[in-house]
Short mmCIF file of C-alpha atoms in Angstrom, two decimals:
data_model
loop_
_atom_site.label_atom_id
_atom_site.label_comp_id
_atom_site.label_asym_id
_atom_site.label_seq_id
_atom_site.Cartn_x
_atom_site.Cartn_y
_atom_site.Cartn_z
CA MET A 80 135.30 -55.26 65.40
CA ALA A 81 134.98 -55.48 69.24
CA ARG A 82 131.77 -56.65 70.69
CA GLY A 83 129.47 -53.78 71.75
CA THR A 84 130.41 -51.47 69.18
CA HIS A 85 128.33 -50.14 66.79
CA ASP A 86 128.45 -50.47 62.90
CA TYR A 87 127.27 -47.70 60.49
CA ASP A 88 126.54 -47.70 56.72
CA GLU A 89 128.00 -45.56 54.04
CA ASP A 90 125.27 -42.94 54.86
CA ASP A 91 125.65 -43.11 58.53
CA VAL A 92 122.44 -44.82 59.28
CA ARG A 93 122.46 -46.81 62.25
CA VAL A 94 122.00 -50.64 61.83
CA ARG A 95 121.09 -53.20 64.29
CA PRO A 96 120.46 -57.14 64.37
CA GLY A 97 117.14 -58.08 63.40
CA ARG A 98 114.88 -60.26 65.77
CA ARG A 99 115.29 -63.41 63.83
CA GLY A 100 119.08 -63.57 62.77
CA SER A 101 121.77 -61.40 62.60
CA ARG A 102 121.07 -59.53 59.20
CA PRO A 103 121.19 -56.06 60.01
CA ARG A 104 117.92 -54.03 59.29
CA THR A 105 117.92 -50.23 59.20
CA ARG A 106 115.48 -47.79 60.57
CA ARG A 107 115.35 -45.77 57.33
CA ARG A 108 112.10 -45.79 55.86
CA PRO A 109 111.82 -45.58 51.91
CA ALA A 110 110.33 -42.43 50.66
CA HIS A 111 108.00 -43.70 48.22
CA GLU A 112 108.32 -40.61 46.08
CA ASP A 113 106.71 -42.38 43.06
CA ALA A 114 103.53 -43.62 45.02
CA SER A 115 100.31 -42.82 43.70
CA PRO A 116 98.00 -40.55 45.40
CA GLY A 117 94.58 -42.34 46.37
CA PHE A 118 91.51 -41.22 48.27
CA VAL A 119 90.00 -43.77 50.69
CA ILE A 120 86.38 -44.34 49.92
CA ALA A 121 85.51 -47.63 52.08
CA VAL A 122 87.12 -49.76 54.71
CA ASP A 123 86.17 -53.66 55.13
CA ARG A 124 87.98 -55.91 57.41
CA GLY A 125 91.40 -54.72 56.81
CA ARG A 126 91.06 -53.78 53.06
CA TYR A 127 90.75 -50.33 51.84
CA ARG A 128 88.78 -49.39 48.57
CA CYS A 129 90.74 -46.27 47.18
CA VAL A 130 90.10 -44.17 44.18
CA VAL A 131 93.44 -43.08 42.01
CA ASP A 132 94.06 -40.57 39.41
CA GLN A 133 91.00 -38.36 40.24
CA GLY A 134 90.34 -35.97 37.71
CA THR A 135 92.32 -37.58 34.97
CA GLY A 136 90.03 -39.32 32.96
CA ASP A 137 91.60 -42.71 34.10
CA GLU A 138 89.98 -42.68 37.60
CA ARG A 139 89.43 -46.16 39.14
CA GLY A 140 89.14 -47.87 42.03
CA VAL A 141 91.90 -49.87 43.83
CA THR A 142 91.96 -52.33 46.64
CA ALA A 143 94.71 -51.76 49.18
CA MET A 144 96.08 -53.12 52.43
CA ARG A 145 98.10 -51.15 55.16
CA ALA A 146 101.86 -51.46 54.66
CA ARG A 147 103.54 -52.56 57.99
CA GLU A 148 105.49 -49.50 58.08
CA LEU A 149 102.39 -47.43 58.85
CA GLY A 150 102.71 -49.02 62.69
CA ARG A 151 99.78 -48.19 64.50
CA LYS A 152 98.29 -45.26 62.57
CA GLY A 153 94.75 -45.83 61.41
CA VAL A 154 93.46 -45.48 57.99
CA VAL A 155 89.67 -44.12 57.48
CA VAL A 156 87.37 -43.18 54.80
CA GLY A 157 88.26 -39.62 53.63
CA ASP A 158 91.94 -40.33 54.26
CA ARG A 159 94.23 -39.10 51.46
CA VAL A 160 96.82 -41.96 50.98
CA ALA A 161 100.13 -42.93 49.01
CA LEU A 162 99.93 -46.36 47.31
CA VAL A 163 102.45 -48.46 45.85
CA GLY A 164 102.27 -52.01 43.90
CA ASP A 165 99.75 -52.83 41.52
CA VAL A 166 97.41 -49.68 41.20
CA SER A 167 95.79 -50.87 37.88
CA GLY A 168 92.41 -51.62 39.61
CA ALA A 169 92.56 -55.06 37.89
CA PRO A 170 90.65 -57.98 39.55
CA ASP A 171 92.41 -59.66 42.33
CA THR A 172 95.06 -57.14 42.48
CA LEU A 173 96.14 -55.52 45.79
CA ALA A 174 98.14 -52.47 46.49
CA ARG A 175 99.66 -51.21 49.71
CA ILE A 176 99.09 -47.87 51.54
CA VAL A 177 102.48 -46.55 52.65
CA ARG A 178 101.55 -43.30 53.74
CA VAL A 179 98.68 -41.14 55.03
CA GLU A 180 98.90 -37.59 54.09
CA PRO A 181 98.17 -35.05 56.86
CA ARG A 182 94.59 -34.47 57.66
CA THR A 183 92.81 -31.10 57.23
CA SER A 184 90.00 -32.53 59.64
CA SER A 185 88.96 -35.23 61.64
CA LEU A 186 85.35 -35.89 62.73
CA ARG A 187 85.66 -37.89 66.23
CA ARG A 188 83.42 -39.26 68.69
CA THR A 189 83.64 -41.56 71.85
CA ALA A 190 81.38 -44.44 73.02
CA ASP A 191 80.15 -42.22 75.90
CA ASP A 192 80.97 -39.10 77.70
CA THR A 193 83.35 -41.15 80.16
CA ASP A 194 85.05 -43.07 77.67
CA GLN A 195 88.75 -41.80 76.77
CA PHE A 196 89.09 -43.98 73.70
CA GLU A 197 88.20 -41.65 70.82
CA ARG A 198 87.29 -42.96 67.36
CA ILE A 199 87.97 -41.02 64.02
CA VAL A 200 84.75 -41.47 62.14
CA VAL A 201 85.99 -39.72 58.67
CA ALA A 202 88.73 -37.34 57.77
CA ASN A 203 89.13 -34.46 55.57
CA ALA A 204 85.62 -33.58 55.38
CA ASP A 205 84.58 -29.84 55.37
CA GLN A 206 80.93 -30.09 56.21
CA LEU A 207 78.87 -31.92 58.68
CA ALA A 208 75.33 -32.69 57.60
CA ILE A 209 73.25 -33.53 60.60
CA VAL A 210 70.15 -35.47 59.58
CA THR A 211 67.19 -35.22 61.66
CA ALA A 212 63.56 -36.66 61.00
CA LEU A 213 60.74 -34.28 62.20
CA ALA A 214 58.86 -37.32 63.01
CA ASP A 215 58.86 -40.91 62.95
CA PRO A 216 61.34 -40.93 64.92
CA GLU A 217 60.73 -37.90 66.82
CA PRO A 218 63.71 -35.28 66.68
CA ARG A 219 66.39 -35.27 69.33
CA PRO A 220 67.80 -31.93 70.09
CA ARG A 221 70.36 -33.17 72.46
CA MET A 222 71.80 -35.32 69.84
CA ILE A 223 71.80 -32.51 67.30
CA ASP A 224 73.70 -30.37 70.00
CA ARG A 225 76.13 -33.15 70.31
CA GLN A 226 76.88 -33.35 66.72
CA LEU A 227 77.28 -29.46 66.39
CA VAL A 228 79.75 -29.59 69.13
CA ALA A 229 81.58 -32.25 67.35
CA ALA A 230 81.53 -30.15 63.98
CA TYR A 231 82.98 -27.02 65.40
CA ASP A 232 85.42 -29.02 67.14
CA ALA A 233 86.68 -30.42 64.05
CA GLY A 234 86.76 -27.27 62.21
CA MET A 235 83.81 -28.60 60.16
CA ASP A 236 80.58 -26.35 58.84
CA PRO A 237 77.61 -27.88 60.09
CA LEU A 238 74.37 -28.10 57.96
CA LEU A 239 71.01 -29.06 59.37
CA CYS A 240 69.05 -31.60 57.15
CA LEU A 241 65.49 -31.97 58.55
CA THR A 242 63.57 -34.99 56.83
CA LYS A 243 60.09 -35.97 56.70
CA ALA A 244 58.37 -32.43 56.70
CA ASP A 245 55.39 -34.29 54.99
CA LEU A 246 54.74 -35.68 58.70
CA ALA A 247 55.53 -32.58 60.79
CA ASP A 248 56.25 -28.82 60.70
CA ALA A 249 59.88 -27.95 60.54
CA GLY A 250 59.05 -24.55 62.03
CA PRO A 251 59.69 -25.13 65.76
CA LEU A 252 63.05 -26.77 65.33
CA VAL A 253 64.26 -24.26 62.88
CA ALA A 254 63.37 -21.59 65.12
CA GLU A 255 65.18 -23.64 67.95
CA TYR A 256 68.53 -23.30 65.92
CA ALA A 257 68.10 -19.88 64.40
CA PRO A 258 70.15 -18.04 66.96
CA LEU A 259 73.23 -20.21 66.11
CA GLY A 260 72.83 -19.35 62.44
CA VAL A 261 73.29 -23.05 61.21
CA PRO A 262 72.06 -23.31 57.60
CA PHE A 263 69.29 -25.75 57.08
CA VAL A 264 67.26 -27.78 54.30
CA VAL A 265 63.88 -29.27 54.89
CA THR A 266 63.01 -32.45 52.73
CA ARG A 267 59.46 -33.77 52.24
CA ARG A 268 58.44 -37.10 50.66
CA GLY A 269 55.61 -37.61 47.98
CA GLY A 270 54.24 -40.24 45.69
CA ASP A 271 53.28 -43.59 46.26
CA ARG A 272 56.87 -44.85 46.88
CA GLY A 273 57.87 -41.93 49.46
CA GLU A 274 60.31 -40.45 46.88
CA LEU A 275 61.94 -36.93 47.83
CA ARG A 276 60.34 -34.00 46.17
CA GLY A 277 62.72 -32.96 43.35
CA GLY A 278 63.00 -29.25 44.66
CA ASP A 279 63.95 -30.41 48.04
CA VAL A 280 66.89 -32.52 46.58
CA ASP A 281 67.83 -29.78 44.26
CA GLU A 282 68.28 -27.59 47.46
CA LEU A 283 70.27 -29.96 49.22
CA ARG A 284 72.76 -30.55 46.50
CA GLY A 285 73.34 -27.03 46.29
CA HIS A 286 74.52 -27.22 49.99
CA LEU A 287 76.78 -30.01 49.14
CA ALA A 288 78.16 -29.07 45.68
CA GLY A 289 81.80 -28.55 45.66
CA ARG A 290 82.40 -29.96 49.04
CA THR A 291 83.21 -33.21 50.97
CA SER A 292 80.23 -33.65 53.32
CA VAL A 293 79.47 -36.32 56.13
CA LEU A 294 75.96 -37.49 56.78
CA VAL A 295 75.24 -38.34 60.35
CA GLY A 296 72.10 -38.97 62.25
CA HIS A 297 70.71 -41.92 64.27
CA SER A 298 68.78 -44.85 62.46
CA GLY A 299 65.56 -44.33 60.83
CA VAL A 300 66.13 -40.51 59.93
CA GLY A 301 66.11 -40.93 56.23
CA LYS A 302 70.12 -40.81 55.51
CA SER A 303 69.93 -43.75 53.17
CA THR A 304 66.75 -42.16 51.40
CA LEU A 305 68.93 -38.93 50.85
CA VAL A 306 71.76 -40.77 49.37
CA ASN A 307 69.64 -42.67 47.06
CA ALA A 308 68.16 -39.41 46.03
CA LEU A 309 71.56 -37.68 45.42
CA VAL A 310 73.64 -40.50 44.06
CA PRO A 311 70.91 -43.04 42.00
CA ASP A 312 73.52 -45.63 41.77
CA ALA A 313 74.31 -45.82 45.41
CA GLU A 314 71.35 -48.39 46.10
CA ARG A 315 71.74 -47.89 49.71
CA ALA A 316 69.17 -49.90 51.89
CA VAL A 317 66.38 -48.10 53.68
CA SER A 318 65.58 -48.80 57.07
CA HIS A 319 62.14 -48.76 58.80
CA VAL A 320 61.24 -47.42 62.24
CA ASN A 321 60.29 -49.74 64.67
CA ALA A 322 56.50 -48.88 66.08
CA VAL A 323 57.19 -50.07 69.60
CA THR A 324 60.64 -48.40 70.25
CA GLY A 325 60.61 -45.61 67.91
CA ARG A 326 64.07 -46.52 66.50
CA GLY A 327 65.35 -47.36 63.15
CA ARG A 328 67.40 -50.40 62.11
CA HIS A 329 71.06 -50.02 61.42
CA THR A 330 71.04 -50.68 57.25
CA SER A 331 74.51 -49.01 56.84
CA SER A 332 77.21 -51.05 58.43
CA SER A 333 80.23 -48.74 57.71
CA ALA A 334 81.06 -45.33 56.39
CA ILE A 335 81.28 -44.92 52.38
CA ALA A 336 82.28 -42.09 50.21
CA LEU A 337 80.32 -41.60 47.08
CA GLU A 338 80.79 -39.15 44.62
CA LEU A 339 78.08 -36.63 43.52
CA PRO A 340 76.86 -37.05 39.84
CA GLY A 341 79.19 -34.81 37.73
CA GLY A 342 82.04 -35.22 40.00
CA ASP A 343 80.72 -32.05 42.03
CA GLY A 344 81.65 -33.15 45.55
CA TRP A 345 81.56 -36.17 47.74
CA ILE A 346 79.20 -37.35 50.19
CA ILE A 347 80.22 -39.81 53.17
CA ASP A 348 77.27 -41.94 54.63
CA THR A 349 77.83 -43.13 58.01
CA PRO A 350 76.17 -45.97 59.96
CA GLY A 351 73.34 -44.57 62.37
CA VAL A 352 74.38 -44.00 65.76
CA ARG A 353 72.41 -44.01 69.16
CA SER A 354 74.92 -41.93 71.00
CA PHE A 355 77.52 -39.34 70.28
CA GLY A 356 80.27 -39.27 73.14
CA LEU A 357 82.22 -36.07 73.66
CA ALA A 358 84.92 -37.32 76.09
CA HIS A 359 87.49 -35.81 73.43
CA VAL A 360 86.17 -32.28 73.51
CA GLU A 361 87.51 -29.70 76.00
CA PRO A 362 84.61 -27.87 77.98
CA GLU A 363 85.48 -24.64 76.61
CA HIS A 364 85.10 -26.03 73.19
CA VAL A 365 81.60 -27.19 74.19
CA VAL A 366 80.70 -23.56 75.20
CA GLY A 367 82.38 -22.14 72.17
CA ALA A 368 79.82 -24.24 69.79
CA PHE A 369 76.98 -22.32 71.47
CA GLU A 370 77.65 -18.91 69.85
CA ASP A 371 74.72 -17.29 71.01
CA LEU A 372 76.02 -18.27 74.89
CA ALA A 373 79.86 -18.19 74.10
CA GLU A 374 79.75 -14.37 74.39
CA GLY A 375 77.89 -14.18 77.44
CA ALA A 376 80.30 -16.59 79.00
CA ALA A 377 83.23 -14.38 78.06
CA GLU A 378 81.68 -11.13 79.29
CA ARG A 379 79.74 -12.25 82.51
CA CYS A 380 81.13 -15.65 83.84
CA PRO A 381 84.33 -15.57 86.27
CA PRO A 382 87.28 -17.75 85.31
CA HIS A 383 86.93 -21.51 85.41
CA CYS A 384 83.40 -21.16 85.73
CA ASP A 385 81.58 -24.56 85.01
CA HIS A 386 78.30 -22.80 84.02
CA LEU A 387 76.29 -25.31 86.06
CA ARG A 388 76.09 -23.40 89.48
CA GLU A 389 73.37 -20.85 90.15
CA ASN A 390 75.41 -17.77 90.03
CA CYS A 391 76.65 -18.29 86.68
CA GLY A 392 76.53 -15.23 84.36
CA LEU A 393 74.93 -17.24 81.53
CA ASP A 394 71.47 -16.75 83.59
CA GLY A 395 71.66 -13.15 83.54
CA TRP A 396 72.65 -13.25 79.86
CA VAL A 397 69.57 -15.29 79.23
CA ALA A 398 67.08 -13.26 81.20
CA ASP A 399 68.41 -10.27 79.26
CA GLY A 400 67.04 -11.97 75.93
CA HIS A 401 70.44 -12.59 74.46
CA ALA A 402 69.71 -16.10 74.07
CA SER A 403 66.79 -18.82 74.79
CA ARG A 404 66.58 -20.87 78.04
CA ALA A 405 66.22 -23.98 75.95
CA ARG A 406 69.92 -23.37 74.39
CA LEU A 407 71.14 -22.75 78.00
CA ASP A 408 69.47 -26.14 79.36
CA SER A 409 70.88 -27.82 76.30
CA LEU A 410 74.37 -26.47 76.97
CA ARG A 411 74.03 -27.52 80.56
CA ARG A 412 72.92 -30.82 79.69
CA LEU A 413 75.96 -31.62 77.61
CA LEU A 414 78.48 -30.17 80.47
CA ALA A 415 76.53 -32.33 83.01
CA SER A 416 76.85 -35.44 80.73
CA ARG A 417 80.59 -34.86 80.62
CA GLU A 418 80.59 -34.90 84.47
CA GLY A 419 79.38 -38.53 84.30
CA GLU A 420 75.69 -37.67 85.00
CA PRO A 421 72.89 -38.75 82.84
CA GLU A 422 71.64 -36.78 79.98
#
């Protein structure tokens, strides 16, 4: 055959020389139709802990690595994947992740509002539980707002989980978010060791039942305490708040998915965060997350209004009592931060 012509195999699949030598290689990828479905519950330095055969009575954990054929496609906690190789779960065995199934949701964030590199925190969750302490450390409404925006952008239902109600009244913060209709649960500590009250845990468990929920919040708000109450075998380390800075210490270094007792849903605990960038979210999605203001923006604001100017129709909307001034101020802080201005 003359040099420069192409050769084809029996199935008309194009073949080209490999980088190292003349043995041809094909662009065809194996279908892996017999691959085992798995659910990624933890990621640690290039190794992925997966659960296979869920609901069959033979559920087990399998350690896997990414197959080269995945290319640059990332794998995160919550992903549904296809596994080949040794999926017995026996010690010192290693399977391969050959496919990541389409995601139903992706919770994303950036380092700050000017960073264009977005990071997927978890995949395929349907509820975002925003954990906020009422005191020690003090609540940060702007952080709550950001996480609400991220939830709505991802197509996830938000749940406001207010902790440490034994230290402060939950009423004012609940009233702050009442116009959005966000469901909430309040927890209190009691006893010598600061255990959560059983009734509060039961109420929270009712919100989580049958769902895959992500717990987010900055350090020291009590996420690990909640996880330990919900999944007693989890044994997540509990942080303490620095008396000088008012900030907690990071005790969870990576996300991990934990099954609720009785197989009644999953919770994904995530490391504490001090910022929640929204550079990946379009401005109109930010407004859309504030349901009490979105209607006013549609009715009273001209096209392409940035909602930061004095003639913005949202000022009249608030003046007429349709939403609170605090909510509008919060929205404008978010929009201003997207412009590179400090929060």
